[in-house]
Structure formats: structure tokens, C-alpha cells
Amino acid sequence: MALRTLIARNPLRAAAPVASRGIQTFSLPDLPYDYGELEPAISAEIMQLHHQKHHQTYITNYNKALEQLDAAAAKGDASTVVKLQSAIKFNGGGHVNHSIFWKNLAPIRAGGGEPPHGSLHKAIDSNFGSFEALIQKMNAEGAAVQGSGWVWLGLDKEFKRLVVETTGNQASVKDPLVTKGASLVPLLGIDVWEHAYYLQYKNVRPDYLKNIWKVINWKYASEVFDKESA
Amino acid sequence: MSLFNCISNQCPLGSNFGSSNKLGSFGAVPQLGGAQRRDKSRNSRSITAYYGLKSPPYKLDALEPYMSQKTLEVHWGVHHRGYVEALNKHLAKKDVLYGYTMDELIKVTYSNGNPWPEFNSAAQVWNHDFFWESMQPGGGEMPTLGLLQQIEKDFGSFINFREKFVEAAITSFGSCWVWLVLKREKRCLAIVKTSNAINPLVWNDIPITGLDVWEHAYYLDFKNDRAKYINTFMDHLISWEAAAARMARAQSFVNLGEPKIPVA
């Protein structure tokens, strides 16, 4: 526990010189639970690597790209600004997606796996028929993602309905849900990159998908749903 | 089991599908149901094309400690085998794909950037066959003779090539492959990154060597340390002998030398 918060606090951030136009740099968000608390659905080893290595790398590279962007924009270097877009989209997307993902998970003692009640439950029933049907659909679409990607439950604010979407790395860029449509709000995302499950499930992604529902934090999804559909 | 494609002269589809064949328009017409094949066959069973899982040219523990036996067991025994089985399932259902060699199958199913579902399986079978053969126990070091000369010609030096190759692999996003290819049109070597199952055959280039940078290729041995995996591959696994053999073969299709035109 102490180790995790030590790393997450990022004391160097405060000491670092502020970038020329005050570019906001990002740091690794804390997990609201210990690495081992999602077992046996997701192993502690995976959680630690996923959080401390993969997510941290996205943040580090995102910060670097932002600094380079700031410098290039200040100089009026248009071609560099354009060239940096894919790094920003990939690493920034990785940071955004994983930040949501940690909130989408919760240990069983904190309500993980408990199906939603109230308005989100009603919306799921009317959009997908039943809660089980939604799970099935997300599992099927998640398993079908080729290579690396995510499967999402999103709220389409414009049409006021729930949708299941997948995002993948097309043209070697990982598209976060935000690029799928400005009015799509992610409620729930499941990382189906191999690093999210490989050490525990090897290539049996369907098993990972089946088990992850036991630690999905529907409380958070309901909160976001209620806020965004108000 | 060795890789083989069952081709029969009795199959009226043959390779009439390709646009290169002038009789294409005649051959492509009716026989999709396969019923005609069954009648004409001397055996009463229908002929089906299918592929077997080809073994790497070394034992599964031969690449230790640089690539563990466990990785080979899962990567070859489960992933690669899975692709082969998926491909066979596709081929059983799709008669129009009968009779192609693997290279042709990949190009046809890639369909100029709009891949059919069969493409993923076919390409990944080919990619992994190529990958196992691109490595050897006691690999690494440097290429020699003609291949080295060509690398020096196209990249300046071997060190420069190695740097570029490693950089390409490190900076590729998501599930990717990195290749050293001989470009047919440009007649030079180049480094190419492709995502998911795509390989340089679809652009009619000739792959000389390749590296699987999907996470499953290195996660068991290196966790998230992709850079270490790539450097280990370059230092201890890559088979320059295999690359040289492919280069020699490629030169029968691509003329790399200046024509020696005598001056009058």
C-alpha cells in the first residue's frame, strides 16, 4: 500500500520547472484499491504492471509530446505540430482510457460486480433487452477486436441511447472513444490489449471478459450516466 | 505436419479467378457450390484445400534463454495453431478460395485494403511461419557478403540499419510487425511497419526478415519491456542466414545491379 502511494504521488512533479506557457503536465492517478483486491478476476501482477508501467509510460510520453508541441507551437513550426498529433492521440488516448478504466473496476467488497439499479438499469433493458444481453454483446465484440483495442459501453447524448462500441488501433493509432463522436460519453470501458490479460489468461480473451464482470464498478457508470443524461 | 496446399487439376476453379488469367471471366462463373467438383472427382469425397501447422526449424527450447520455451509453446502451439485452424475453417466454407498458394491467398483476401475475414487468418499463418524461420539458436551478430553490402548501400551502415529497425519496432503502436523488405519498384531495402496481420506481400514487396511486436510475442518473457525484447532479438535471435537465403531468392525477381552496358 505504501509503495503504491509513494509512486503515485510523483514528488518530482512539484519540483519540475513550469513549462513556458504553463502547460499542464499529467501524473499517474492513484488507484482507489490495492493491486491484489481484484483477484481472482485480475491478478495483482497484471494490475501492478498495467498501472505502474503501461499507464505510466503513456503519461510520460504524453507529457513529452505536449512539451514538444508547446515548443513547436511557440516557434510557429507547423509541420512539427502536425507530426506530433499521432503521438498525442495515442499516448493521450492511452492516459484518458486507462484513467477511466481504473474507475470502472472495484473490489467485490466495494460493490464490484454488482449490477446497476435505477435509471442505468432501465436504460440497459430498453436498449439491449436485458442486462445479460448487454454482457453478451460486449463480450462478443470485445473478443472480436483484432489486435489491440477497447470495448465500450457509451451514452450517445445526441440520440439519448446506450451503445456498445469498439475502438482499435487502426492505422497504428489507438483511437480513444472521444474521437468516435463528440456526443459519446464513455460509461464503461474494458481494455482488451493483450497486456491487460496475457499473464493470467494467455490468449483466452473470452475467459478474461467473462471474469472481469465480477469486478466491474457499476456504481461509477451509473453516476456518470445520471449526470450526463440529466 | 508440413505445410501444403492441395491443388487438383480436376478442380474447374483452378486459378481462373485471378485477373492475370485471360480466361478469368469464363472460369469464375458458376461452380461456387462445389457440387460439380464432387461429381467429377474420382473419389466420391470433395477435394478441400487446407493447411497444417508447420513446426519451427528448431526445438521449442532451442531459443532459450532469449525466447523461453514457454513462449514458444504458447505463441506457436496456441496462437499460431489457432490461426491455422481458423484459416482451415474459413477455407472449408469458401470454395472460391480453393487452389491458391498462400502468397496468392493473402493478396486476394487483402482485396486492396478492404480485407476479407479470411485475410487475418491467412496472413497470420504466413507471418508466423516466416517469423520462426527468421530466428535461429545462436542468432544475432551481423549479416555478411551480399546482404551486408546491400544494407550498407541502402542504410549507410549496419549500425544505422539496426538503430532504425529497433526504433521502428519501439515506436509502433499496438499490435504490429516490423519488416526488412526488398522493395520491388524502388529496388532497395527498406524497413516497414505494419499493423495487426498485414505484411509486405500485399504491396508486392519481398520480406527479408520480420519481427512480431504483438504483446503476446514478448509479454511472458519481458512483460512490458518491449525495447529489451527487440534488442534481444537483434543480438541473439535474428537469423541472418535465413535473411541471406531470402535475399538471394529475391534477386532473381528484382535486378539490383546496374546493367553493364558496354560503351561503344
Coordinates of C-alpha atoms in Angstrom, one line a residue:
Chain A
M1 CA 0.0 0.0 0.0
A2 CA 2.7 2.4 1.0
L3 CA 4.7 1.6 -2.1
R4 CA 1.8 2.3 -4.4
T5 CA 1.0 5.7 -3.0
L6 CA 4.7 6.6 -3.0
I7 CA 5.0 6.0 -6.7
A8 CA 1.7 7.6 -7.4
R9 CA 2.4 10.8 -5.6
N10 CA 5.1 11.8 -8.1
P11 CA 7.0 14.3 -5.9
L12 CA 9.2 15.3 -8.8
R13 CA 6.3 17.0 -10.4
A14 CA 6.2 19.8 -7.9
A15 CA 9.9 20.5 -8.2
A16 CA 9.9 20.5 -12.0
P17 CA 10.2 23.9 -13.8
V18 CA 6.9 25.1 -15.2
A19 CA 6.9 24.9 -19.0
S20 CA 7.0 28.2 -20.9
R21 CA 3.2 28.7 -21.3
G22 CA 2.3 26.8 -18.2
I23 CA 1.5 23.5 -20.0
Q24 CA -0.3 21.2 -17.6
T25 CA 1.6 18.0 -17.1
F26 CA 0.0 14.8 -16.0
S27 CA 0.8 12.3 -13.3
L28 CA -0.3 8.8 -12.6
P29 CA -3.6 8.8 -10.8
D30 CA -3.9 6.7 -7.6
L31 CA -5.9 3.5 -7.6
P32 CA -8.7 3.5 -5.1
Y33 CA -7.9 -0.1 -4.2
D34 CA -4.8 -2.3 -3.7
Y35 CA -3.4 -4.2 -6.6
G36 CA -4.4 -7.5 -5.2
E37 CA -8.0 -6.6 -4.4
L38 CA -9.4 -7.5 -7.8
E39 CA -8.2 -11.1 -7.6
P40 CA -9.0 -13.7 -8.8
A41 CA -10.6 -11.9 -11.8
I42 CA -7.5 -9.8 -12.5
S43 CA -4.2 -10.8 -10.8
A44 CA -2.2 -8.4 -8.7
E45 CA 0.8 -8.8 -11.0
I46 CA -1.2 -7.6 -14.0
M47 CA -2.7 -4.7 -12.1
Q48 CA 0.7 -3.5 -10.9
L49 CA 2.3 -3.8 -14.3
H50 CA -0.7 -2.3 -16.0
H51 CA -0.8 0.7 -13.7
Q52 CA 2.8 1.4 -12.9
K53 CA 4.3 0.5 -16.3
H54 CA 1.9 0.7 -19.1
H55 CA -0.2 3.7 -17.9
Q56 CA 2.8 5.5 -16.6
T57 CA 4.5 5.1 -20.0
Y58 CA 1.5 6.7 -21.7
I59 CA 1.7 9.6 -19.3
T60 CA 5.4 10.0 -19.6
N61 CA 5.2 10.0 -23.4
Y62 CA 2.1 12.2 -23.4
N63 CA 3.9 14.8 -21.2
K64 CA 6.9 14.7 -23.6
A65 CA 4.7 15.2 -26.6
L66 CA 2.9 18.1 -25.0
E67 CA 6.2 19.8 -24.2
Q68 CA 7.4 19.3 -27.8
L69 CA 4.0 20.6 -29.0
D70 CA 4.3 23.7 -26.9
A71 CA 7.7 24.4 -28.1
A72 CA 6.8 23.9 -31.7
A73 CA 3.7 26.0 -31.5
A74 CA 5.6 28.8 -29.9
K75 CA 8.1 28.8 -32.7
G76 CA 5.3 28.5 -35.3
D77 CA 6.7 25.2 -36.5
A78 CA 3.5 23.9 -38.2
S79 CA 4.9 20.7 -39.6
T80 CA 6.2 19.5 -36.2
V81 CA 2.8 20.4 -34.6
V82 CA 1.1 18.2 -37.2
K83 CA 3.7 15.4 -36.8
L84 CA 3.1 15.2 -33.1
Q85 CA -0.6 14.6 -33.5
S86 CA -0.4 10.8 -33.7
A87 CA 1.8 10.7 -30.6
I88 CA -0.6 12.9 -28.7
K89 CA -3.6 10.9 -29.9
F90 CA -2.0 7.6 -28.9
N91 CA -0.4 8.5 -25.6
G92 CA -3.1 11.0 -24.5
G93 CA -5.7 8.5 -25.5
G94 CA -4.0 5.8 -23.5
H95 CA -3.9 8.1 -20.5
V96 CA -7.6 9.0 -20.8
N97 CA -8.7 5.5 -21.4
H98 CA -6.8 4.0 -18.5
S99 CA -7.9 6.7 -16.1
I100 CA -11.5 5.7 -16.9
F101 CA -10.6 2.0 -16.7
W102 CA -9.3 2.2 -13.1
K103 CA -12.6 3.8 -12.1
N104 CA -14.6 1.1 -13.9
L105 CA -13.1 -1.5 -11.6
A106 CA -13.8 -2.1 -8.0
P107 CA -13.1 -4.9 -5.5
I108 CA -16.1 -7.0 -4.6
R109 CA -16.1 -5.5 -1.0
A110 CA -16.7 -2.1 -2.6
G111 CA -19.5 -3.2 -4.9
G112 CA -17.6 -4.6 -7.8
G113 CA -19.7 -6.9 -9.9
E114 CA -23.0 -5.7 -8.5
P115 CA -25.4 -4.9 -11.4
P116 CA -26.7 -1.4 -11.7
H117 CA -30.0 -0.3 -10.3
G118 CA -32.2 2.7 -11.1
S119 CA -32.0 4.6 -14.3
L120 CA -29.0 3.0 -15.9
H121 CA -30.6 -0.4 -15.3
K122 CA -33.7 0.8 -17.1
A123 CA -31.7 2.2 -19.9
I124 CA -29.8 -1.1 -20.4
D125 CA -33.1 -3.0 -20.5
S126 CA -34.6 -0.7 -23.1
N127 CA -31.5 -0.5 -25.3
F128 CA -30.4 -4.1 -25.1
G129 CA -33.3 -6.1 -23.9
S130 CA -31.7 -7.3 -20.7
F131 CA -28.5 -6.9 -18.6
E132 CA -27.4 -10.4 -19.7
A133 CA -27.8 -9.4 -23.3
L134 CA -25.6 -6.4 -22.8
I135 CA -22.9 -8.5 -21.2
Q136 CA -23.1 -11.0 -24.1
K137 CA -22.8 -8.3 -26.7
M138 CA -19.8 -6.6 -25.0
N139 CA -18.1 -10.0 -24.6
A140 CA -18.7 -10.8 -28.2
E141 CA -17.5 -7.5 -29.5
G142 CA -14.5 -7.4 -27.2
A143 CA -13.4 -10.9 -28.3
A144 CA -13.7 -9.9 -31.9
V145 CA -11.4 -6.9 -31.7
Q146 CA -8.4 -7.8 -33.8
G147 CA -5.1 -6.9 -32.3
S148 CA -5.2 -4.1 -29.6
G149 CA -8.3 -2.1 -28.6
W150 CA -11.1 -1.4 -26.2
V151 CA -14.7 -2.3 -25.9
W152 CA -17.0 0.4 -24.5
L153 CA -20.5 1.0 -23.2
G154 CA -21.2 4.6 -24.1
L155 CA -24.0 7.1 -23.8
D156 CA -24.9 8.8 -27.0
K157 CA -26.1 12.1 -25.7
E158 CA -27.5 13.3 -29.0
F159 CA -29.8 10.3 -29.6
K160 CA -30.2 9.6 -25.9
R161 CA -29.3 5.9 -26.1
L162 CA -26.7 3.5 -25.0
V163 CA -24.3 2.0 -27.5
V164 CA -21.6 -0.7 -27.4
E165 CA -18.6 0.4 -29.4
T166 CA -15.1 -0.9 -30.0
T167 CA -12.0 1.2 -30.7
G168 CA -8.9 -0.3 -32.0
N169 CA -5.6 0.7 -33.4
Q170 CA -6.3 1.4 -37.0
A171 CA -3.5 2.9 -38.9
S172 CA -1.3 2.2 -35.9
V173 CA -3.2 4.7 -33.7
K174 CA -5.3 3.8 -30.8
D175 CA -8.5 5.9 -31.0
P176 CA -10.0 6.8 -27.7
L177 CA -13.7 6.9 -27.5
V178 CA -13.7 10.7 -27.7
T179 CA -12.9 10.5 -31.4
K180 CA -15.9 8.3 -32.2
G181 CA -18.3 11.1 -31.7
A182 CA -18.3 14.2 -29.6
S183 CA -21.6 13.3 -28.1
L184 CA -20.4 9.8 -27.0
V185 CA -19.8 9.6 -23.2
P186 CA -17.9 6.5 -22.0
L187 CA -19.6 4.8 -19.1
L188 CA -17.6 1.6 -19.1
G189 CA -14.5 0.5 -20.9
I190 CA -12.7 -2.8 -21.0
D191 CA -9.1 -2.9 -22.1
V192 CA -8.6 -5.8 -24.5
W193 CA -5.0 -5.1 -25.3
E194 CA -3.0 -8.3 -24.6
H195 CA -1.2 -6.7 -21.7
A196 CA -4.5 -6.4 -19.8
Y197 CA -4.9 -10.2 -19.5
Y198 CA -2.0 -12.1 -21.0
L199 CA -0.1 -13.2 -17.9
Q200 CA -3.2 -14.7 -16.4
Y201 CA -5.4 -15.8 -19.3
K202 CA -2.8 -16.2 -22.2
N203 CA -4.7 -15.9 -25.4
V204 CA -8.1 -16.9 -24.0
R205 CA -9.5 -13.4 -24.1
P206 CA -13.1 -14.6 -23.8
D207 CA -12.3 -16.0 -20.3
Y208 CA -10.9 -12.6 -19.3
L209 CA -14.0 -10.9 -20.5
K210 CA -16.2 -13.4 -18.7
N211 CA -14.4 -12.9 -15.4
I212 CA -13.9 -9.1 -15.5
W213 CA -17.6 -8.5 -14.9
K214 CA -17.1 -9.7 -11.3
V215 CA -15.2 -6.6 -10.6
I216 CA -16.9 -4.0 -12.8
N217 CA -17.9 -0.9 -10.9
W218 CA -21.4 -0.2 -12.0
K219 CA -21.8 2.5 -9.3
Y220 CA -19.4 4.7 -11.2
A221 CA -21.1 4.0 -14.6
S222 CA -24.5 4.9 -13.0
E223 CA -23.1 8.1 -11.6
V224 CA -21.8 9.2 -15.0
F225 CA -25.0 8.1 -16.7
D226 CA -27.2 10.1 -14.3
K227 CA -25.0 13.2 -14.6
E228 CA -24.8 13.1 -18.4
S229 CA -28.4 12.3 -19.1
A230 CA -29.8 14.9 -16.9
Chain B
M1 CA 3.0 -31.9 -40.4
S2 CA 4.2 -29.9 -43.3
L3 CA 2.6 -27.0 -45.0
F4 CA 0.8 -28.0 -48.2
N5 CA -1.9 -26.7 -50.4
C6 CA -3.9 -29.3 -52.1
I7 CA -4.3 -28.4 -55.8
S8 CA -6.1 -30.6 -58.2
N9 CA -6.2 -30.5 -61.9
Q10 CA -9.7 -31.8 -61.7
C11 CA -11.0 -28.7 -60.0
P12 CA -12.6 -26.4 -62.5
L13 CA -12.0 -23.3 -60.4
G14 CA -8.2 -23.8 -60.5
S15 CA -6.6 -20.3 -60.6
N16 CA -9.0 -18.9 -63.1
F17 CA -10.1 -16.3 -60.5
G18 CA -7.0 -14.2 -60.9
S19 CA -7.2 -11.1 -63.1
S20 CA -3.9 -12.1 -64.7
N21 CA -5.6 -15.0 -66.4
K22 CA -7.4 -14.1 -69.6
L23 CA -9.9 -16.8 -69.1
G24 CA -10.9 -15.4 -65.8
S25 CA -14.3 -14.3 -66.9
F26 CA -15.1 -17.8 -68.0
G27 CA -13.7 -19.6 -65.1
A28 CA -15.3 -17.5 -62.4
V29 CA -18.8 -18.1 -63.4
P30 CA -20.8 -20.9 -61.9
Q31 CA -19.0 -23.5 -59.8
L32 CA -19.3 -21.9 -56.4
G33 CA -21.4 -24.6 -54.8
G34 CA -18.7 -27.2 -55.3
A35 CA -21.3 -29.7 -56.4
Q36 CA -19.6 -30.0 -59.8
R37 CA -16.3 -30.8 -58.2
R38 CA -17.8 -33.6 -56.3
D39 CA -19.3 -35.2 -59.4
K40 CA -16.2 -35.0 -61.4
S41 CA -13.9 -36.4 -58.7
R42 CA -12.8 -39.9 -59.0
N43 CA -13.1 -40.3 -55.2
S44 CA -16.6 -39.6 -54.1
R45 CA -15.2 -37.1 -51.5
S46 CA -14.8 -33.4 -52.4
I47 CA -11.3 -32.0 -52.5
T48 CA -10.6 -29.3 -50.0
A49 CA -7.6 -27.1 -49.6
Y50 CA -6.2 -26.9 -46.1
Y51 CA -3.1 -26.1 -44.2
G52 CA -1.1 -27.8 -41.5
L53 CA 0.8 -26.1 -38.6
K54 CA 4.4 -26.0 -39.7
S55 CA 7.0 -26.6 -36.9
P56 CA 9.7 -24.0 -36.3
P57 CA 13.1 -25.3 -37.7
Y58 CA 14.3 -25.9 -34.1
K59 CA 13.1 -27.4 -30.9
L60 CA 10.9 -25.2 -28.7
D61 CA 13.5 -24.8 -26.1
A62 CA 16.3 -24.1 -28.6
L63 CA 16.0 -20.3 -28.3
E64 CA 16.5 -20.2 -24.5
P65 CA 17.3 -18.0 -22.7
Y66 CA 16.4 -15.3 -25.2
M67 CA 13.0 -16.6 -26.0
S68 CA 11.6 -19.1 -23.5
Q69 CA 10.2 -22.5 -24.3
K70 CA 7.0 -21.4 -22.5
T71 CA 6.7 -18.5 -25.0
L72 CA 7.2 -20.8 -28.0
E73 CA 4.7 -23.3 -26.6
V74 CA 2.0 -20.7 -26.3
H75 CA 2.9 -18.4 -29.2
W76 CA 3.4 -21.3 -31.7
G77 CA 1.3 -24.0 -30.0
V78 CA -1.7 -21.9 -29.2
H79 CA -1.7 -18.6 -31.2
H80 CA -0.2 -19.9 -34.4
R81 CA -2.1 -23.1 -34.3
G82 CA -5.3 -21.1 -33.7
Y83 CA -4.7 -19.1 -36.8
V84 CA -4.2 -22.3 -38.8
E85 CA -7.4 -23.8 -37.5
A86 CA -9.3 -20.6 -38.2
L87 CA -8.0 -20.5 -41.7
N88 CA -9.0 -24.1 -42.4
K89 CA -12.5 -23.3 -41.1
H90 CA -12.7 -20.4 -43.5
L91 CA -11.4 -22.3 -46.4
A92 CA -13.9 -25.1 -45.8
K93 CA -16.7 -22.7 -46.2
K94 CA -15.4 -20.6 -49.1
D95 CA -14.9 -22.6 -52.3
V96 CA -13.9 -19.7 -54.3
L97 CA -10.6 -19.5 -52.4
Y98 CA -9.7 -23.1 -53.4
G99 CA -6.5 -23.6 -55.3
Y100 CA -4.4 -20.6 -54.3
T101 CA -0.9 -20.7 -52.9
M102 CA -0.5 -19.0 -49.6
D103 CA 1.0 -15.9 -51.2
E104 CA -1.8 -15.5 -53.6
L105 CA -4.4 -16.2 -50.9
I106 CA -3.0 -13.3 -48.8
K107 CA -3.1 -10.9 -51.8
V108 CA -6.6 -11.9 -52.8
T109 CA -8.2 -11.7 -49.4
Y110 CA -6.4 -8.4 -48.7
S111 CA -8.5 -7.1 -51.5
N112 CA -6.6 -3.9 -51.9
G113 CA -7.2 -2.6 -48.4
N114 CA -10.6 -4.0 -47.8
P115 CA -9.7 -7.3 -46.2
W116 CA -12.0 -10.3 -46.2
P117 CA -12.3 -12.0 -42.8
E118 CA -10.1 -14.8 -44.2
F119 CA -7.2 -12.4 -44.6
N120 CA -6.5 -12.2 -40.9
S121 CA -6.1 -15.9 -40.5
A122 CA -4.2 -16.4 -43.8
A123 CA -1.8 -13.6 -43.2
Q124 CA -1.1 -14.5 -39.6
V125 CA -0.3 -18.1 -40.6
W126 CA 2.2 -16.9 -43.1
N127 CA 3.6 -14.2 -40.8
H128 CA 4.3 -16.7 -38.0
D129 CA 5.8 -19.3 -40.4
F130 CA 8.1 -16.5 -41.6
F131 CA 8.9 -15.3 -38.1
W132 CA 10.0 -18.7 -36.8
E133 CA 12.2 -19.1 -39.8
S134 CA 13.6 -15.6 -39.2
M135 CA 15.2 -16.8 -36.0
Q136 CA 17.7 -19.4 -35.0
P137 CA 19.6 -20.6 -32.0
G138 CA 22.8 -18.7 -31.9
G139 CA 21.4 -16.0 -34.0
G140 CA 22.2 -12.3 -33.9
E141 CA 25.5 -10.7 -34.9
M142 CA 25.8 -9.4 -38.4
P143 CA 24.9 -10.3 -42.0
T144 CA 27.7 -11.0 -44.4
L145 CA 28.7 -10.7 -48.0
G146 CA 26.0 -9.5 -50.4
L147 CA 23.3 -8.9 -47.9
L148 CA 25.6 -6.8 -45.8
Q149 CA 26.7 -4.8 -48.8
Q150 CA 23.1 -4.1 -49.8
I151 CA 22.3 -3.0 -46.2
E152 CA 25.3 -0.7 -46.2
K153 CA 24.2 0.7 -49.6
D154 CA 20.7 1.4 -48.5
F155 CA 21.1 2.4 -44.9
G156 CA 24.7 3.7 -44.8
S157 CA 25.9 1.2 -42.3
F158 CA 24.7 -1.8 -40.4
I159 CA 24.6 0.2 -37.2
N160 CA 22.4 2.7 -38.8
F161 CA 20.1 0.0 -40.1
R162 CA 19.9 -1.7 -36.6
E163 CA 19.1 1.6 -35.0
K164 CA 16.3 2.3 -37.5
F165 CA 14.9 -1.2 -37.2
V166 CA 14.8 -1.0 -33.4
E167 CA 13.3 2.5 -33.4
A168 CA 10.6 1.4 -35.8
A169 CA 9.7 -1.5 -33.5
I170 CA 9.7 0.5 -30.3
T171 CA 7.6 3.3 -31.8
S172 CA 5.0 1.1 -33.4
F173 CA 1.6 1.5 -31.8
G174 CA -0.4 -1.5 -30.7
S175 CA -0.2 -4.9 -32.3
C176 CA 2.4 -4.6 -35.1
W177 CA 5.0 -6.3 -37.2
V178 CA 8.3 -4.8 -38.4
W179 CA 9.9 -6.0 -41.6
L180 CA 13.1 -5.6 -43.6
V181 CA 11.8 -5.7 -47.1
L182 CA 13.2 -5.5 -50.6
K183 CA 11.1 -3.1 -52.4
R184 CA 10.4 -4.2 -56.0
E185 CA 9.8 -0.9 -57.6
K186 CA 12.4 1.1 -55.8
R187 CA 14.9 -1.8 -55.9
C188 CA 16.2 -1.2 -52.4
L189 CA 15.9 -2.4 -48.9
A190 CA 13.6 -0.6 -46.5
I191 CA 12.1 -1.0 -43.1
V192 CA 8.3 -1.3 -43.0
K193 CA 5.9 -1.3 -40.0
T194 CA 2.6 -3.0 -40.4
S195 CA -0.3 -3.3 -38.0
N196 CA -2.3 -6.4 -37.0
A197 CA -1.9 -9.1 -39.7
I198 CA -0.8 -7.0 -42.6
N199 CA 2.5 -8.0 -44.3
P200 CA 4.6 -6.6 -47.2
L201 CA 3.3 -9.2 -49.6
V202 CA 0.1 -7.2 -50.0
W203 CA 2.2 -4.4 -51.7
N204 CA 4.1 -7.0 -53.7
D205 CA 7.3 -6.4 -51.8
I206 CA 9.7 -9.1 -50.7
P207 CA 10.1 -9.6 -47.0
I208 CA 13.7 -10.5 -46.0
T209 CA 13.2 -10.7 -42.2
G210 CA 10.5 -9.8 -39.7
L211 CA 9.7 -9.3 -36.1
D212 CA 6.4 -9.9 -34.3
V213 CA 5.8 -6.9 -31.9
W214 CA 2.4 -8.0 -30.7
E215 CA 2.4 -8.1 -27.0
H216 CA 1.9 -11.9 -26.9
A217 CA 5.3 -12.3 -28.6
Y218 CA 7.2 -10.9 -25.6
Y219 CA 4.9 -10.4 -22.6
L220 CA 5.7 -13.7 -20.9
D221 CA 9.5 -13.2 -21.1
F222 CA 9.8 -9.4 -20.9
K223 CA 6.5 -8.1 -19.6
N224 CA 6.1 -4.5 -20.9
D225 CA 9.8 -4.1 -21.7
R226 CA 9.4 -4.1 -25.5
A227 CA 12.8 -2.4 -26.0
K228 CA 14.6 -5.3 -24.3
Y229 CA 12.8 -7.8 -26.4
I230 CA 13.7 -6.1 -29.6
N231 CA 17.3 -5.7 -28.7
T232 CA 17.4 -9.4 -27.6
F233 CA 16.0 -10.3 -31.0
M234 CA 18.7 -8.3 -32.8
D235 CA 21.5 -9.5 -30.6
H236 CA 20.7 -13.2 -30.2
L237 CA 17.8 -14.4 -32.3
I238 CA 17.7 -13.0 -35.7
S239 CA 18.9 -15.4 -38.4
W240 CA 21.0 -13.6 -41.0
E241 CA 21.4 -16.9 -42.8
A242 CA 17.7 -17.1 -43.4
A243 CA 17.7 -13.5 -44.5
A244 CA 20.6 -14.1 -46.9
A245 CA 18.8 -17.0 -48.5
R246 CA 15.7 -14.9 -48.9
M247 CA 17.8 -12.1 -50.4
A248 CA 19.4 -14.4 -52.9
R249 CA 16.0 -15.7 -54.0
A250 CA 14.6 -12.1 -54.1
Q251 CA 17.4 -11.2 -56.5
S252 CA 16.0 -13.5 -59.1
F253 CA 12.9 -11.3 -59.2
V254 CA 14.5 -7.9 -58.7
N255 CA 17.5 -6.7 -60.6
L256 CA 19.7 -4.8 -58.1
G257 CA 22.7 -4.3 -60.2
E258 CA 23.4 -1.7 -62.8
P259 CA 23.2 -3.2 -66.2
K260 CA 26.7 -3.5 -67.6
I261 CA 26.1 -1.8 -70.9
P262 CA 29.3 -1.7 -72.9
V263 CA 30.3 1.7 -74.0
A264 CA 30.7 1.8 -77.8

